[in-house]
CSV table of N, CA, C and O in Angstrom, one decimal:
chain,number,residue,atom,x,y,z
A,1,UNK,N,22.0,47.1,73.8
A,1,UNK,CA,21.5,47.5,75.1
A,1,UNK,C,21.5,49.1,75.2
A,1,UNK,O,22.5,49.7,74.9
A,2,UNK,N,20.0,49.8,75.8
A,2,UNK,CA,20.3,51.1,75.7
A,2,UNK,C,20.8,51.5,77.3
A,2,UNK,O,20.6,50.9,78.3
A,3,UNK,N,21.7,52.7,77.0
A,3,UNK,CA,22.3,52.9,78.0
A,3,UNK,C,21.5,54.5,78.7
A,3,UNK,O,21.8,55.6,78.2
A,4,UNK,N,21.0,54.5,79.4
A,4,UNK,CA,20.6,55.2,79.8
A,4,UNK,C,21.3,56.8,80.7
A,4,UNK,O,21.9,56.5,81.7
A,5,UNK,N,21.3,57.9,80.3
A,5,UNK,CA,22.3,58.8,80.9
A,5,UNK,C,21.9,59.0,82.5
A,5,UNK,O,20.7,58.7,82.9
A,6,UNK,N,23.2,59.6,83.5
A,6,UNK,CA,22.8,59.6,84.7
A,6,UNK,C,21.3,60.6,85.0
A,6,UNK,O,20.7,61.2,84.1
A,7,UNK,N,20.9,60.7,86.3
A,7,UNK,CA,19.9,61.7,86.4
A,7,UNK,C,20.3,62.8,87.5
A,7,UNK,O,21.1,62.2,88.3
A,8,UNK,N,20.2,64.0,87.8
A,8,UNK,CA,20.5,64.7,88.3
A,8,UNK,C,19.5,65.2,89.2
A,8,UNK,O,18.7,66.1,88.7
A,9,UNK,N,19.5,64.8,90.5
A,9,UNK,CA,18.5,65.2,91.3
A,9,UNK,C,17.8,67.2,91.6
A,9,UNK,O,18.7,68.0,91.3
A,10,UNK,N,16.9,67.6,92.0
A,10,UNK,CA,16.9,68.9,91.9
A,10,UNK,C,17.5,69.7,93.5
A,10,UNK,O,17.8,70.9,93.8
A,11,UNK,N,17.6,68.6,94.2
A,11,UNK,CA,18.6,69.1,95.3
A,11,UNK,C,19.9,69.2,94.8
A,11,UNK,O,20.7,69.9,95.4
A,12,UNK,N,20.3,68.5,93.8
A,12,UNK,CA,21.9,68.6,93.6
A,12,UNK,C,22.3,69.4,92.9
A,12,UNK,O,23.5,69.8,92.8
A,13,UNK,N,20.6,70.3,91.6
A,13,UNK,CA,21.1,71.4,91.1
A,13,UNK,C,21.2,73.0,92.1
A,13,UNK,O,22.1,73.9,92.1
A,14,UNK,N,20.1,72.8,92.9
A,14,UNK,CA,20.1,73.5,93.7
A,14,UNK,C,21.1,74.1,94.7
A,14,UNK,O,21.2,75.3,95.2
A,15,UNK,N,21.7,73.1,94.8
A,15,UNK,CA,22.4,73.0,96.0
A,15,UNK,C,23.9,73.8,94.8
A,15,UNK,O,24.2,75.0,95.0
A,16,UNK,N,24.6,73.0,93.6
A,16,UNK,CA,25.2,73.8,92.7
A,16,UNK,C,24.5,75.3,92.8
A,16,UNK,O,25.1,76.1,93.5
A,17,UNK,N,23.8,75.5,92.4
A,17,UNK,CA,23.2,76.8,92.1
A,17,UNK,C,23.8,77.8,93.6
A,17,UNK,O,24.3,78.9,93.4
A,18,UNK,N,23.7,77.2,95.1
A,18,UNK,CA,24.0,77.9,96.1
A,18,UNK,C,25.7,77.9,95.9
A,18,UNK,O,26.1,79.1,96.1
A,19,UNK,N,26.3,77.4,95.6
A,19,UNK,CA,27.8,77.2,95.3
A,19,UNK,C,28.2,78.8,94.2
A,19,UNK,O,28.8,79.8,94.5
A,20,UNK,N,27.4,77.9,92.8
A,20,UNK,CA,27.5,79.3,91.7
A,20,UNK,C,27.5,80.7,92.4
A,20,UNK,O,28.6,81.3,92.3
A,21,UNK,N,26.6,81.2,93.3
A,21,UNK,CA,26.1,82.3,93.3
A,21,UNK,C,26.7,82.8,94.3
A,21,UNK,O,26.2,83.9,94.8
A,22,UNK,N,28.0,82.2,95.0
A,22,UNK,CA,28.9,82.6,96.1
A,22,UNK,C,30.5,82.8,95.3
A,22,UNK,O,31.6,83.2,95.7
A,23,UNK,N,30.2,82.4,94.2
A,23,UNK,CA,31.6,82.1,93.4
A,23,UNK,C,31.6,83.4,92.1
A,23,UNK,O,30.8,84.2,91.6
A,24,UNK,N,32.7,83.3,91.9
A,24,UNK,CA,32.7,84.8,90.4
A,24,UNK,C,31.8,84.3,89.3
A,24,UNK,O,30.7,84.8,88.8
A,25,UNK,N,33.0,82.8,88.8
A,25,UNK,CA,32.3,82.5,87.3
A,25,UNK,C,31.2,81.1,87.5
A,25,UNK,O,31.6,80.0,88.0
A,26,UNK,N,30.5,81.2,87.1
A,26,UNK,CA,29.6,79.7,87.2
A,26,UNK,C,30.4,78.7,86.8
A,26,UNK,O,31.2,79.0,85.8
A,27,UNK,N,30.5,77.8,87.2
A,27,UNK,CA,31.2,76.6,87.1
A,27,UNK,C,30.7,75.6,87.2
A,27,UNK,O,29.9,75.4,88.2
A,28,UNK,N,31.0,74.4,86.2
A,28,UNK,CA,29.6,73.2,86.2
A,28,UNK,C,30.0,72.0,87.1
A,28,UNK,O,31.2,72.0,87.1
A,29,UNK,N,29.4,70.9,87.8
A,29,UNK,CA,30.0,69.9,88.8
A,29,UNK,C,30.5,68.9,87.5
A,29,UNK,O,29.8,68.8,86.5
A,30,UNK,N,31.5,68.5,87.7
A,30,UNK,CA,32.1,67.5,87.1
A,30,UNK,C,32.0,65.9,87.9
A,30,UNK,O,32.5,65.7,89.0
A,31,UNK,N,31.5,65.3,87.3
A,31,UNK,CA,31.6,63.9,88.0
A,31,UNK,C,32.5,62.6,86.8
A,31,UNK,O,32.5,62.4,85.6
A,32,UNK,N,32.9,62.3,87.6
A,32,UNK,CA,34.5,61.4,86.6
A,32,UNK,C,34.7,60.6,87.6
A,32,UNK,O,34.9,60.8,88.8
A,33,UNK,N,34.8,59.3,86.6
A,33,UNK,CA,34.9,57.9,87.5
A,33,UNK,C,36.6,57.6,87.4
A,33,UNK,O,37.1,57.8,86.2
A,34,UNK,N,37.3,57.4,88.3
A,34,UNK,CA,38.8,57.2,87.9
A,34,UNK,C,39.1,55.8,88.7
A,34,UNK,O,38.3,55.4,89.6
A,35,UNK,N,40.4,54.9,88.1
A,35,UNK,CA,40.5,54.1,88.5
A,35,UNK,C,41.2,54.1,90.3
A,35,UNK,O,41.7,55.2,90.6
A,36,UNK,N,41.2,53.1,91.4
A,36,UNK,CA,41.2,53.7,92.5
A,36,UNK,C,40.4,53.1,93.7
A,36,UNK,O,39.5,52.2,93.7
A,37,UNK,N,40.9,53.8,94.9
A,37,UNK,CA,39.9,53.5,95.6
A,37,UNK,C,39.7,52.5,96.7
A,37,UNK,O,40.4,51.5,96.5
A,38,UNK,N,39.2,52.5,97.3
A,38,UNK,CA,39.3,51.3,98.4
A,38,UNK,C,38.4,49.4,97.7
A,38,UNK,O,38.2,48.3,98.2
A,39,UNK,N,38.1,50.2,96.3
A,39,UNK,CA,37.1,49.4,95.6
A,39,UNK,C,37.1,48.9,94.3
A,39,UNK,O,36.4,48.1,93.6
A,40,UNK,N,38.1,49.8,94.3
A,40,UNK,CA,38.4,49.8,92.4
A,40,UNK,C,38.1,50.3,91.9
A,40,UNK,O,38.8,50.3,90.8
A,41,UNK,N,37.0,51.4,91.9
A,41,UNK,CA,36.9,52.8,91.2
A,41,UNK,C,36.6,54.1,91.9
A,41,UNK,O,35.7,53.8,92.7
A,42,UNK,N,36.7,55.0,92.0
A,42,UNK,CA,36.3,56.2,93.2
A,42,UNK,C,35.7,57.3,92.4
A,42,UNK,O,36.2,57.6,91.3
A,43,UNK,N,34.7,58.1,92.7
A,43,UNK,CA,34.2,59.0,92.1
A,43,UNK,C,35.0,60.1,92.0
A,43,UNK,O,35.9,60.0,92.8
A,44,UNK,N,35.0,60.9,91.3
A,44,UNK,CA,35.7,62.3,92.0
A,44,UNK,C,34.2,63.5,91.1
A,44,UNK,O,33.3,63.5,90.2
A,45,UNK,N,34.7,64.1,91.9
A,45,UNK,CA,33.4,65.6,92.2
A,45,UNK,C,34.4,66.9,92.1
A,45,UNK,O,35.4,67.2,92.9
A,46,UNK,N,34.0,67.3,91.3
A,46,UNK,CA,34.5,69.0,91.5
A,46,UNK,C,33.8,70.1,90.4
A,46,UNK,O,33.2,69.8,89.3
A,47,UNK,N,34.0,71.3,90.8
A,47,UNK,CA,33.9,72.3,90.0
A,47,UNK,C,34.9,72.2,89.0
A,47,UNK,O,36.1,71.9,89.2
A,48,UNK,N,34.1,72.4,87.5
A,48,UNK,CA,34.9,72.8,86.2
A,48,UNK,C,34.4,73.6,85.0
A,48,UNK,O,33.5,74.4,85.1
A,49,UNK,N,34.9,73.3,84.2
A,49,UNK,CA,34.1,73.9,82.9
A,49,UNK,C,33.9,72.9,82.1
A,49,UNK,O,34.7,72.0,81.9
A,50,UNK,N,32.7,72.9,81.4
A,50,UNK,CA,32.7,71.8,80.2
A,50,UNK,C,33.5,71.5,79.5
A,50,UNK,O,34.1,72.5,79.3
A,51,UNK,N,34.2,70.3,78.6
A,51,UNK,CA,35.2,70.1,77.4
A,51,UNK,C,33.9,69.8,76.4
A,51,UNK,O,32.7,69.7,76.5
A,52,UNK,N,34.7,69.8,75.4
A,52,UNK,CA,34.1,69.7,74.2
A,52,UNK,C,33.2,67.7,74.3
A,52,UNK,O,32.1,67.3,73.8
A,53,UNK,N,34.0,67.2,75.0
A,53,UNK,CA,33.3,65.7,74.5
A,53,UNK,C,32.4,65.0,75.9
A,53,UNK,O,32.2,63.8,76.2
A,54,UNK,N,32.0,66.4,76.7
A,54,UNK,CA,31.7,65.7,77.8
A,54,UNK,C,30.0,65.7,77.4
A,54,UNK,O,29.5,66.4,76.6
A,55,UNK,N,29.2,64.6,78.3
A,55,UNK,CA,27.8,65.0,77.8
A,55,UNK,C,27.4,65.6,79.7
A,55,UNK,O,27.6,65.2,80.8
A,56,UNK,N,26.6,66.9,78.8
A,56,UNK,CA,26.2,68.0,79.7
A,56,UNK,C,24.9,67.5,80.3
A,56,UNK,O,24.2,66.8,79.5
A,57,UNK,N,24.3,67.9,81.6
A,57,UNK,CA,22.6,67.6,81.9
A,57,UNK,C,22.6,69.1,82.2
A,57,UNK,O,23.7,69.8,82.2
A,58,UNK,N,21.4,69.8,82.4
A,58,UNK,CA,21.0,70.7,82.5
A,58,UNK,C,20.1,71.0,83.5
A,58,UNK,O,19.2,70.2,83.4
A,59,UNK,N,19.9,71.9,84.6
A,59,UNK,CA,18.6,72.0,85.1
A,59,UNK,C,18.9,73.2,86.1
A,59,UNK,O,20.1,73.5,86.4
A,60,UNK,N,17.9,74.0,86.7
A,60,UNK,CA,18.1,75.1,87.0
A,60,UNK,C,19.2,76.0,86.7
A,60,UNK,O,20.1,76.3,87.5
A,61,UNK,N,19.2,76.5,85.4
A,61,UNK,CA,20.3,77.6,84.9
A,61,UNK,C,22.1,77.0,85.6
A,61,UNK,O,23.2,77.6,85.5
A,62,UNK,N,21.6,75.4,86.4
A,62,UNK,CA,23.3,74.7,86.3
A,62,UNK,C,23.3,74.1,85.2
A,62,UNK,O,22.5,74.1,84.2
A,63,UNK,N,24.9,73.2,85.4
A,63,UNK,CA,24.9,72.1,84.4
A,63,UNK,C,26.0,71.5,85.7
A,63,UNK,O,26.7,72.0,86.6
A,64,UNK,N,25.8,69.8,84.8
A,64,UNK,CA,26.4,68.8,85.4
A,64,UNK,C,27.1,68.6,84.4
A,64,UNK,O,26.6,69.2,83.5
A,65,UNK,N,28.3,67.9,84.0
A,65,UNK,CA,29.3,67.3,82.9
A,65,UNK,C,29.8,66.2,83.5
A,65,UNK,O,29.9,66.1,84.7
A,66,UNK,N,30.1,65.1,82.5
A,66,UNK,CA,30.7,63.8,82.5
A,66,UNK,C,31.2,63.6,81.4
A,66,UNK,O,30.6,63.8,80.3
A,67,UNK,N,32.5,63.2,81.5
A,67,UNK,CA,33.2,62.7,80.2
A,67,UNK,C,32.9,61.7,79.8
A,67,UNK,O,32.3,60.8,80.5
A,68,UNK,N,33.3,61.6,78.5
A,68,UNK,CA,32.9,60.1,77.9
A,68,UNK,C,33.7,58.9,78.3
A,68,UNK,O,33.2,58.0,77.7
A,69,UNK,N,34.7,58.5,78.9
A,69,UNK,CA,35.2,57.7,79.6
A,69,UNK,C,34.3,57.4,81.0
A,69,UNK,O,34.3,56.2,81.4
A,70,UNK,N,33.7,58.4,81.6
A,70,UNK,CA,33.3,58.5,83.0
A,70,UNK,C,31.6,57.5,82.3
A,70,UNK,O,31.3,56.6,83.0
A,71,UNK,N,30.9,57.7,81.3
A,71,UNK,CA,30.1,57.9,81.1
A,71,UNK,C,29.5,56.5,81.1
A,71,UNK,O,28.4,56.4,81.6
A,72,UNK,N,30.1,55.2,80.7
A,72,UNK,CA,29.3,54.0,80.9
A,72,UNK,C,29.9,53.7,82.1
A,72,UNK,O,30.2,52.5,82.2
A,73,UNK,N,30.1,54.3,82.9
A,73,UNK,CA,30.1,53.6,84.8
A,73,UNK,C,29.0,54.2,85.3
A,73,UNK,O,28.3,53.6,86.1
A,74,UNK,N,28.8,55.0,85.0
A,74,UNK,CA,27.6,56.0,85.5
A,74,UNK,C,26.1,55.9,84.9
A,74,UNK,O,25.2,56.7,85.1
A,75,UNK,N,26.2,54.9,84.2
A,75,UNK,CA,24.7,54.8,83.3
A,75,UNK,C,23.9,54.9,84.2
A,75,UNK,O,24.2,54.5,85.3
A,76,UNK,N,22.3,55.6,83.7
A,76,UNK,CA,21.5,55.3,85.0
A,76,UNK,C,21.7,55.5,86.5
A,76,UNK,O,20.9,55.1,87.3
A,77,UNK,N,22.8,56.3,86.8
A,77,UNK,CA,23.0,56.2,88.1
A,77,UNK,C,22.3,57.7,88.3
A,77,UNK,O,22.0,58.4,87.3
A,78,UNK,N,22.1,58.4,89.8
A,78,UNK,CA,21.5,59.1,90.1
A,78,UNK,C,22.2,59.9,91.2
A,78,UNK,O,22.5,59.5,92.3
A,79,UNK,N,22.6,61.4,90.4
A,79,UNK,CA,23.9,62.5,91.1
A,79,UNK,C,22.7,63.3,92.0
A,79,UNK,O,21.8,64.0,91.6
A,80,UNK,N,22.8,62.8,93.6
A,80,UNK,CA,22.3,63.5,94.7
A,80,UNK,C,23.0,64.5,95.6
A,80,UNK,O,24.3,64.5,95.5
A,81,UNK,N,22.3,65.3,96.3
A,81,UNK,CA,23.0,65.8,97.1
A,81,UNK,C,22.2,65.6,98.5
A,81,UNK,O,20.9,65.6,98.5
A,82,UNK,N,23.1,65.5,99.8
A,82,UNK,CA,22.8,65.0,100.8
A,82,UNK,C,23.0,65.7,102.1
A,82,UNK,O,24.2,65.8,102.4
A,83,UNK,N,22.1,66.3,103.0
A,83,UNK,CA,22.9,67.0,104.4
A,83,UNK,C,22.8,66.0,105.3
A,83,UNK,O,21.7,65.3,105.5
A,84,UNK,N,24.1,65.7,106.0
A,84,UNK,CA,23.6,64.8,107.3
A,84,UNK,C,24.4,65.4,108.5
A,84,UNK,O,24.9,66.5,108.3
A,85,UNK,N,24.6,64.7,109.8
A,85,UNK,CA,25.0,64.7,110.9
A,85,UNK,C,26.4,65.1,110.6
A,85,UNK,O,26.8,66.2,111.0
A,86,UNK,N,27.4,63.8,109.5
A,86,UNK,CA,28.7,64.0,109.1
A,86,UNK,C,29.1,64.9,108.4
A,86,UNK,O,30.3,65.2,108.4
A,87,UNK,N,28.0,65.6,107.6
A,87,UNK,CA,28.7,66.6,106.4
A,87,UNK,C,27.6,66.9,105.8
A,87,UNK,O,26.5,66.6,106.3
A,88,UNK,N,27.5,67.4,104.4
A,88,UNK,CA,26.7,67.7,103.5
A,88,UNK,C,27.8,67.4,102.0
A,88,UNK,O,29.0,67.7,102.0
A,89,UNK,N,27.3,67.0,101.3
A,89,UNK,CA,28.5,66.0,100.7
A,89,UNK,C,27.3,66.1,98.9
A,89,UNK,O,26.2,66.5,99.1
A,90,UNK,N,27.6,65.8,97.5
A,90,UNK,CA,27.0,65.4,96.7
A,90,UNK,C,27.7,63.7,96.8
A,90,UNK,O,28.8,63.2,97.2
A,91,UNK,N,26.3,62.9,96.2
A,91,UNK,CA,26.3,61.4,96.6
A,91,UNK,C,26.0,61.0,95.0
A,91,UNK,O,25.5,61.9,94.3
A,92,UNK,N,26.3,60.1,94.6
A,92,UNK,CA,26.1,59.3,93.3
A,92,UNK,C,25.1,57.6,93.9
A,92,UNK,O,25.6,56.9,94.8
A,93,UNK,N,24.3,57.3,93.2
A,93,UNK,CA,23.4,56.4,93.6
A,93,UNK,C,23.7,55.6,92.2
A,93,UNK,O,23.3,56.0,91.2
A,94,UNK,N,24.5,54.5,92.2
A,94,UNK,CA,24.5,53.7,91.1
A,94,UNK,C,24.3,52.4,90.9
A,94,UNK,O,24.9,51.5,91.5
A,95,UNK,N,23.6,52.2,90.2
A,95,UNK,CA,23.0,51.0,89.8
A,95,UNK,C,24.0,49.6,89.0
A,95,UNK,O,23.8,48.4,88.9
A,96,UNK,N,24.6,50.2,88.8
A,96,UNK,CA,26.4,49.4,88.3
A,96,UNK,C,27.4,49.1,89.1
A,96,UNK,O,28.5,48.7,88.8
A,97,UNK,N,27.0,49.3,90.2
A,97,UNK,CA,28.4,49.6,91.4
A,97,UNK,C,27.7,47.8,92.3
A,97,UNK,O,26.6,47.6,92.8
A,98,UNK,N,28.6,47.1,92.2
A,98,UNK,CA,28.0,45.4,93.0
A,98,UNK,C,28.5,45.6,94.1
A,98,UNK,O,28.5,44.6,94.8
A,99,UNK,N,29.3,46.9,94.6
A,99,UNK,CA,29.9,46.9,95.8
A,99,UNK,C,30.6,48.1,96.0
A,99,UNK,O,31.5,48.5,95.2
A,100,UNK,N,30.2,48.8,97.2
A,100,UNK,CA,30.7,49.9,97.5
A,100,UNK,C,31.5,50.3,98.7
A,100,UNK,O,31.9,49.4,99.3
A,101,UNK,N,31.8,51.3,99.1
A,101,UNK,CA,32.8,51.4,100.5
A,101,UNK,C,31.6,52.1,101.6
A,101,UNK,O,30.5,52.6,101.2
A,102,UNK,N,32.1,52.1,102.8
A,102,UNK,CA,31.5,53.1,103.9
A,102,UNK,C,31.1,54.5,103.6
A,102,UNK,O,30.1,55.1,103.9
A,103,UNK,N,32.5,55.1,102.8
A,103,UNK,CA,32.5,55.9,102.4
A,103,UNK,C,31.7,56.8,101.2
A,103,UNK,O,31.6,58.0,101.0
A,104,UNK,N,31.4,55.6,100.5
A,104,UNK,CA,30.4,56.2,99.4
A,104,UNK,C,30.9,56.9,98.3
A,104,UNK,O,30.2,57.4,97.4
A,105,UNK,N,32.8,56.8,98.6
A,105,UNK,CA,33.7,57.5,97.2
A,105,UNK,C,34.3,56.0,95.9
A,105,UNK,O,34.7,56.1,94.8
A,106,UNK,N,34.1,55.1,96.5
A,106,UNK,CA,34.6,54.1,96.0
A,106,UNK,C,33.6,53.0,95.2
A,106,UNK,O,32.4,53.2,95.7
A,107,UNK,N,33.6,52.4,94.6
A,107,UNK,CA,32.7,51.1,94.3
A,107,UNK,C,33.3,50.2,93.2
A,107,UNK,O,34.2,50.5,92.4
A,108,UNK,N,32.8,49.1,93.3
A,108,UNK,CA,33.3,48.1,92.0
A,108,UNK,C,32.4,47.6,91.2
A,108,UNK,O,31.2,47.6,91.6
A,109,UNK,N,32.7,47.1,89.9
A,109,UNK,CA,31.6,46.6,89.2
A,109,UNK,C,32.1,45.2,88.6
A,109,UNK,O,31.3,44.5,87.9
């Protein structure tokens, strides 16, 4: 089965890119699935630096990283970025997740 890597929307590099350019050193978004959650797994999001075993996406002079544990929860799923009424938030859209929370930090497979 091929596993296809996540996609990274051009709002969500952009939106990094507005982050970078307020910040000293560029720093890449990390997305990492951890056990957790109101669902059984919870995303977590933050600024980091690459490690050696994570696989990098690329686009507008950002980068996105995922570790290789993080990496078959996230197949195919799609790293968005979102402004609403509640917040402005990065969103993950995944196609693996049979159930998620309100919240949109959690999901199960």
């Amino acid at each position: 089965m091929l596993t296809l890597p996540p996609k990274v929307t051009d709002r969500a590099f952009a939106r990094l890119a507005e982050i970078n350019a307020a910040g000293d050193a560029p720093k890449a978004l990390r997305v990492a699935v951890e056990g957790g959650g109101c669902s059984g797994f919870q995303y977590e999001i933050k600024l980091d630096d690459p490690e050696t075993d994570d696989l990098v996406l690329e686009g507008e002079g950002q980068k996105v990283v995922i570790d290789s544990v993080s990496l078959p929860f996230l197949a195919d799923a799609t790293i968005d970025f979102t402004q609403e009424l509640i917040g402005a938030r990065f969103v993950i859209e995944n196609p693996n997740a049979t159930s998620s929370c309100g919240c949109g930090t959690s999901f199960s497979m």
